[in-house]
């Protein structure tokens, strides 16, 4: 487990945890010169939005057991120590089950009447609800899949956001995917040339959220927890068939041991399917053409995206066509039977706090099975034979949509699917 904290002191500090264990911090920071800018395009990060981030400390705690609670504190004798906190490790990959919460597009809001850039009150509702889920012991990990703080070049707002999620990220692992508002800027290497990051170009994001990635500015990775193999991609970096990221996705998906992790969940920021009609359009057909065949080829079970600020679930879909439809189980829950695999189910979970996107009154997409435009998050529980997904309204904690994916056949090694145009 990696612990990250910010200090005004650049000397290495420590995290003390468990029964007398400790780990020294690695110290990093970033400077105004690291931000992106080009003539004629605004870059708050390199101009009036710049704020010194201080020193970002990161320490890896080793020798931990899965699904166990540990106390910890961080700091040093010279600068002082934090209060004692407690975190719980996620279940080991290959074990029987895991539970996680997933959302995208959060942002932040002040708790008082102060004014700041991009105030999003929905973020407070979601973080409070997820904190209750953690308190009830229902969360092994959190996945925040892009558009993290919406600082967009006003760098002090990262501090506000990190303070907002501290009650969550201090207790369970907080995994992230990069979004357009962390990475995109013209002539910076991002797929899309919009100025959505405000000149941050992923620098602040990668400094605060050190995921188990390949290397700097290659923010894609995979992890295993319980019965699930998670693949996390970057929709903001080159995903075309000859790109490094595509080759990595192909290799990672091909190496999954389904006897160890029966389920494969694929995560990114920009979606492949959305009924929301936005300007510009939210679905890049080039992205779909390049990456969607991998999902079918390697029998990905479930796909989570954000970017669109609502919740939407599809049928088992491929190339805009429903390959499989759910049936009601004895409890009336839509259930997809993946014992005879057809295609992945997609879910948009971009209702984490930023202004909601409304659906059109008439939706003609046959692949769209459920739509909710309310603030909330998905609560997921996966065993070796069953994945239950529930979209929860963060204000009421009411389940607004739920579905299951089941596999009644015994777990087996992966067999690829032949793709026919």
Short mmCIF file of N, CA and C in Angstrom, two decimals, residues 38 123 226 297 338 365:
data_model
loop_
_atom_site.label_atom_id
_atom_site.label_comp_id
_atom_site.label_asym_id
_atom_site.label_seq_id
_atom_site.Cartn_x
_atom_site.Cartn_y
_atom_site.Cartn_z
N UNK A 38 1.25 27.26 -24.85
CA UNK A 38 1.62 27.64 -26.21
C UNK A 38 1.02 29.02 -26.47
N UNK A 123 -20.30 16.94 -5.18
CA UNK A 123 -19.12 16.20 -4.71
C UNK A 123 -19.20 15.95 -3.21
N UNK A 226 -9.37 -9.75 -5.23
CA UNK A 226 -10.39 -10.77 -5.15
C UNK A 226 -10.50 -11.55 -6.45
N UNK A 297 -12.66 -9.65 -28.00
CA UNK A 297 -11.68 -10.71 -28.23
C UNK A 297 -11.29 -11.41 -26.94
N UNK A 338 -23.21 -14.75 -18.37
CA UNK A 338 -21.96 -14.82 -19.14
C UNK A 338 -21.39 -16.23 -19.17
N UNK A 365 -31.57 4.70 -28.82
CA UNK A 365 -30.53 3.68 -28.81
C UNK A 365 -31.05 2.39 -28.17
#
